[in-house]
CSV table of C-alpha atoms in Angstrom, one decimal:
chain,number,residue,atom,x,y,z
K,1,UNK,CA,69.9,65.0,111.7
K,2,UNK,CA,70.4,68.8,112.6
K,3,UNK,CA,71.2,68.3,116.0
K,4,UNK,CA,73.7,65.9,114.6
K,5,UNK,CA,75.6,68.2,112.5
K,6,UNK,CA,75.8,71.5,114.8
K,7,UNK,CA,77.4,69.4,116.6
K,8,UNK,CA,80.1,68.3,114.2
K,9,UNK,CA,80.5,71.7,113.7
K,10,UNK,CA,81.0,72.5,117.5
K,11,UNK,CA,83.9,69.7,116.5
K,12,UNK,CA,85.0,71.1,113.9
K,13,UNK,CA,85.4,75.0,115.8
K,14,UNK,CA,87.5,72.8,118.1
K,15,UNK,CA,90.1,71.4,115.5
K,16,UNK,CA,92.8,72.6,114.4
K,17,UNK,CA,91.3,73.5,110.5
K,18,UNK,CA,88.2,75.6,112.1
K,19,UNK,CA,87.8,77.2,108.8
K,20,UNK,CA,88.6,74.3,106.5
K,21,UNK,CA,85.5,71.6,107.8
K,22,UNK,CA,83.4,75.4,108.4
K,23,UNK,CA,83.4,75.7,104.8
K,24,UNK,CA,83.1,72.5,104.1
K,25,UNK,CA,80.4,72.2,106.1
K,26,UNK,CA,78.3,74.2,104.5
K,27,UNK,CA,79.6,73.3,100.5
K,28,UNK,CA,77.7,69.8,101.4
K,29,UNK,CA,74.6,71.0,102.5
K,30,UNK,CA,73.7,71.8,99.7
K,31,UNK,CA,72.3,74.8,100.7
K,32,UNK,CA,75.1,77.1,100.8
K,33,UNK,CA,72.8,80.1,100.2
K,34,UNK,CA,70.1,80.1,103.1
K,35,UNK,CA,71.9,82.5,105.3
K,36,UNK,CA,71.9,84.8,102.7
K,37,UNK,CA,68.7,84.2,101.5
K,38,UNK,CA,67.2,84.8,105.0
K,39,UNK,CA,69.8,88.1,105.6
K,40,UNK,CA,67.4,90.0,103.1
K,41,UNK,CA,64.2,88.6,104.5
K,42,UNK,CA,64.7,89.8,107.2
K,43,UNK,CA,66.0,93.1,106.2
K,44,UNK,CA,62.4,92.9,104.8
K,45,UNK,CA,60.4,92.5,107.8
K,46,UNK,CA,63.2,94.8,109.6
K,47,UNK,CA,62.9,98.4,107.3
K,48,UNK,CA,59.1,97.9,107.0
K,49,UNK,CA,58.7,97.2,110.6
K,50,UNK,CA,60.7,99.6,111.7
K,51,UNK,CA,59.1,102.8,108.4
K,52,UNK,CA,55.8,101.5,110.4
K,53,UNK,CA,56.7,102.2,114.0
K,54,UNK,CA,58.7,105.0,113.4
K,55,UNK,CA,58.0,106.7,109.7
K,56,UNK,CA,60.8,109.9,109.8
K,57,UNK,CA,63.6,107.5,110.3
K,58,UNK,CA,64.9,106.2,107.1
K,59,UNK,CA,64.4,109.5,105.5
K,60,UNK,CA,65.9,111.3,108.9
K,61,UNK,CA,68.8,108.8,108.3
K,62,UNK,CA,69.2,109.9,105.0
K,63,UNK,CA,69.8,113.7,105.2
K,64,UNK,CA,73.4,112.9,107.3
K,65,UNK,CA,75.1,111.2,109.9
K,66,UNK,CA,75.7,112.9,113.4
K,67,UNK,CA,77.0,110.1,115.7
K,68,UNK,CA,78.8,111.0,119.6
K,69,UNK,CA,80.3,107.7,118.8
K,70,UNK,CA,83.0,106.4,117.4
K,71,UNK,CA,83.3,102.6,117.8
K,72,UNK,CA,86.7,100.7,117.1
K,73,UNK,CA,86.4,97.3,117.5
K,74,UNK,CA,87.1,93.7,116.5
K,75,UNK,CA,86.1,92.5,114.1
K,76,UNK,CA,83.4,88.9,116.0
K,77,UNK,CA,80.1,88.4,114.8
K,78,UNK,CA,78.9,88.3,118.3
K,79,UNK,CA,79.5,91.8,119.4
K,80,UNK,CA,77.5,93.8,117.3
K,81,UNK,CA,78.5,97.2,118.2
K,82,UNK,CA,74.8,99.2,117.9
K,83,UNK,CA,72.9,96.2,119.5
K,84,UNK,CA,75.4,95.4,122.7
K,85,UNK,CA,75.0,99.3,123.5
K,86,UNK,CA,71.0,99.2,123.0
K,87,UNK,CA,71.6,101.8,120.3
K,88,UNK,CA,70.2,102.3,116.3
K,89,UNK,CA,71.6,103.4,113.0
K,90,UNK,CA,73.3,106.2,112.6
K,91,UNK,CA,74.1,105.8,116.7
K,92,UNK,CA,77.7,104.9,116.2
K,93,UNK,CA,80.5,105.2,113.9
K,94,UNK,CA,82.6,102.1,113.5
K,95,UNK,CA,85.7,101.0,112.4
K,96,UNK,CA,86.0,96.8,112.8
K,97,UNK,CA,89.0,94.3,112.7
K,98,UNK,CA,90.4,91.9,113.7
K,99,UNK,CA,91.5,91.5,117.3
K,100,UNK,CA,91.4,95.7,117.7
K,101,UNK,CA,94.5,96.4,116.6
K,102,UNK,CA,95.1,99.6,117.1
K,103,UNK,CA,98.1,100.0,114.3
K,104,UNK,CA,99.7,103.5,114.3
K,105,UNK,CA,100.2,102.9,110.2
K,106,UNK,CA,96.7,101.0,109.3
K,107,UNK,CA,95.3,103.8,106.5
K,108,UNK,CA,92.5,102.6,107.0
K,109,UNK,CA,91.8,103.0,111.2
K,110,UNK,CA,93.5,106.5,110.8
K,111,UNK,CA,91.2,107.0,107.8
K,112,UNK,CA,88.4,106.3,110.2
K,113,UNK,CA,89.8,108.0,113.0
K,114,UNK,CA,90.4,111.4,110.7
K,115,UNK,CA,87.0,111.2,109.5
K,116,UNK,CA,85.4,110.6,112.8
K,117,UNK,CA,87.5,112.9,114.9
K,118,UNK,CA,87.7,116.1,112.3
K,119,UNK,CA,84.8,115.9,110.4
K,120,UNK,CA,81.9,114.3,112.6
K,121,UNK,CA,82.9,116.1,115.4
K,122,UNK,CA,82.8,112.6,117.9
K,123,UNK,CA,82.5,113.5,121.5
K,124,UNK,CA,84.3,109.9,122.6
K,125,UNK,CA,86.7,107.5,121.3
K,126,UNK,CA,86.5,103.8,122.1
K,127,UNK,CA,88.1,101.1,121.4
K,128,UNK,CA,86.5,97.4,122.4
K,129,UNK,CA,88.1,94.6,123.0
K,130,UNK,CA,86.3,90.6,123.9
K,131,UNK,CA,86.9,87.9,125.9
K,132,UNK,CA,87.5,84.3,124.1
K,133,UNK,CA,89.5,86.3,121.7
K,134,UNK,CA,90.7,84.7,118.6
K,135,UNK,CA,93.3,87.2,118.0
K,136,UNK,CA,94.4,86.8,121.8
K,137,UNK,CA,94.7,83.0,121.9
K,138,UNK,CA,96.5,82.9,119.0
K,139,UNK,CA,99.1,85.0,120.2
K,140,UNK,CA,99.2,83.4,123.4
K,141,UNK,CA,99.6,80.2,121.6
K,142,UNK,CA,101.7,80.8,119.0
K,143,UNK,CA,99.6,79.6,116.4
K,144,UNK,CA,100.9,80.0,112.3
K,145,UNK,CA,98.2,81.7,110.8
K,146,UNK,CA,100.3,83.4,107.5
K,147,UNK,CA,99.6,87.0,107.3
K,148,UNK,CA,97.6,87.4,110.3
K,149,UNK,CA,100.4,86.8,111.7
K,150,UNK,CA,101.9,90.1,110.2
K,151,UNK,CA,98.7,91.7,111.4
K,152,UNK,CA,99.3,90.1,115.4
K,153,UNK,CA,102.9,91.3,115.9
K,154,UNK,CA,101.8,94.8,117.7
K,155,UNK,CA,99.9,91.8,119.6
K,156,UNK,CA,102.8,89.2,120.1
K,157,UNK,CA,105.1,92.9,120.7
K,158,UNK,CA,102.0,93.6,123.7
K,159,UNK,CA,102.7,89.9,125.0
K,160,UNK,CA,106.8,90.1,124.8
K,161,UNK,CA,106.7,93.0,127.5
K,162,UNK,CA,104.6,91.9,129.7
K,163,UNK,CA,105.7,87.6,129.8
K,164,UNK,CA,106.5,87.7,133.5
K,165,UNK,CA,103.3,89.3,134.3
K,166,UNK,CA,101.1,87.0,131.6
K,167,UNK,CA,103.0,84.0,133.3
K,168,UNK,CA,101.4,84.4,136.1
K,169,UNK,CA,98.6,83.5,135.1
K,170,UNK,CA,96.1,80.7,133.6
K,171,UNK,CA,93.1,80.2,131.0
K,172,UNK,CA,91.2,83.2,130.9
K,173,UNK,CA,92.8,85.3,133.7
K,174,UNK,CA,95.9,84.9,131.1
K,175,UNK,CA,93.8,85.8,128.2
K,176,UNK,CA,91.5,88.1,129.3
K,177,UNK,CA,94.8,90.3,131.1
K,178,UNK,CA,96.1,90.1,127.5
K,179,UNK,CA,92.5,91.3,126.1
K,180,UNK,CA,93.3,94.0,128.1
K,181,UNK,CA,96.1,94.9,127.7
K,182,UNK,CA,95.3,95.2,123.8
K,183,UNK,CA,92.7,97.5,124.6
K,184,UNK,CA,94.6,99.7,126.4
K,185,UNK,CA,97.5,99.7,123.7
K,186,UNK,CA,95.4,100.8,121.4
K,187,UNK,CA,94.0,103.7,124.0
K,188,UNK,CA,97.8,105.0,124.1
K,189,UNK,CA,98.3,104.3,120.2
K,190,UNK,CA,95.5,106.8,119.5
K,191,UNK,CA,96.4,109.8,121.7
K,192,UNK,CA,99.0,109.7,119.5
K,193,UNK,CA,97.7,110.7,116.9
K,194,UNK,CA,97.1,114.4,116.0
K,195,UNK,CA,93.9,115.0,115.0
K,196,UNK,CA,92.8,113.3,118.8
K,197,UNK,CA,95.5,115.1,120.2
K,198,UNK,CA,94.2,118.1,118.6
K,199,UNK,CA,90.3,117.3,119.2
K,200,UNK,CA,91.4,116.6,122.6
K,201,UNK,CA,93.1,120.1,123.6
K,202,UNK,CA,90.1,121.8,121.7
K,203,UNK,CA,87.0,120.4,122.8
K,204,UNK,CA,88.1,117.9,124.6
K,205,UNK,CA,87.0,114.1,122.6
K,206,UNK,CA,87.6,111.9,125.2
K,207,UNK,CA,89.4,107.9,124.9
K,208,UNK,CA,88.4,104.7,126.7
K,209,UNK,CA,88.7,101.5,126.6
K,210,UNK,CA,86.1,98.4,127.4
K,211,UNK,CA,86.3,95.3,127.8
K,212,UNK,CA,82.9,92.8,126.5
K,213,UNK,CA,82.2,90.0,128.1
K,214,UNK,CA,80.3,86.9,125.7
K,215,UNK,CA,79.2,85.3,128.3
K,216,UNK,CA,77.5,87.8,130.3
K,217,UNK,CA,76.6,90.3,128.4
K,218,UNK,CA,78.1,93.4,130.3
K,219,UNK,CA,80.7,95.5,129.2
K,220,UNK,CA,83.7,96.5,131.2
K,221,UNK,CA,85.0,99.9,131.6
K,222,UNK,CA,89.3,100.1,131.4
K,223,UNK,CA,90.9,102.2,133.5
K,224,UNK,CA,93.3,104.3,130.6
K,225,UNK,CA,94.3,107.1,132.9
K,226,UNK,CA,97.3,108.3,131.8
K,227,UNK,CA,99.1,111.2,134.4
K,228,UNK,CA,100.1,114.8,133.4
K,229,UNK,CA,103.5,114.8,133.0
K,230,UNK,CA,102.9,111.3,131.0
K,231,UNK,CA,100.1,113.4,129.1
K,232,UNK,CA,102.8,116.5,128.4
K,233,UNK,CA,105.6,114.1,126.9
K,234,UNK,CA,103.2,112.3,124.4
K,235,UNK,CA,101.3,115.7,123.4
K,236,UNK,CA,105.6,117.0,123.1
K,237,UNK,CA,106.1,114.4,121.4
K,238,UNK,CA,102.9,113.5,119.0
K,239,UNK,CA,101.7,117.2,118.6
K,240,UNK,CA,101.8,118.8,114.8
K,241,UNK,CA,101.3,122.8,114.1
């Protein structure tokens, strides 16, 4: 019975009505709160085990945070940053959204960057995309998604800009290339934020772009370098004093 139910979920996930199908399954199962209850139970065990193994862990966290990394990633449930980096709570300051879009008008994103860079003084900012990204698929397949269409507009514009390159690719190679372009664009947008420009000049803040492979669990460091002339033009245009 359980095997058939899982098969039904997988089939629904491949349809155009994924959300409705999954919602119907969870409601009709008669146990819609099981996942939440398990979360609470696991939390009790995790907290107890952690406190036993490291009695100072929670008291230290309660005193404040000093992460060296700001992680800007996708909301996808398959890539929790502390897990894939092998780190612990308190090690990474985080902001996630649909398809890791770095939009220079996103106040939520800008607030996170401002706090992490100016006040926490992180040393690294990482933009992380991933393979099999639903936002990338929607962008390439012209899916109609309501309010998400507006959210994905920067990526659609990126698709338009690189149409000739993308036309030569197919399947996973095409979607991965689109995901990498999105990360690189995110890095470019971050470098134009005045707070980032200031921290880069004053204390050597570093900006990185990576792609996480869901099939292997590995991160690929993407080339996001810029030449000196490009950097000078960017700083001249976006630096505030």
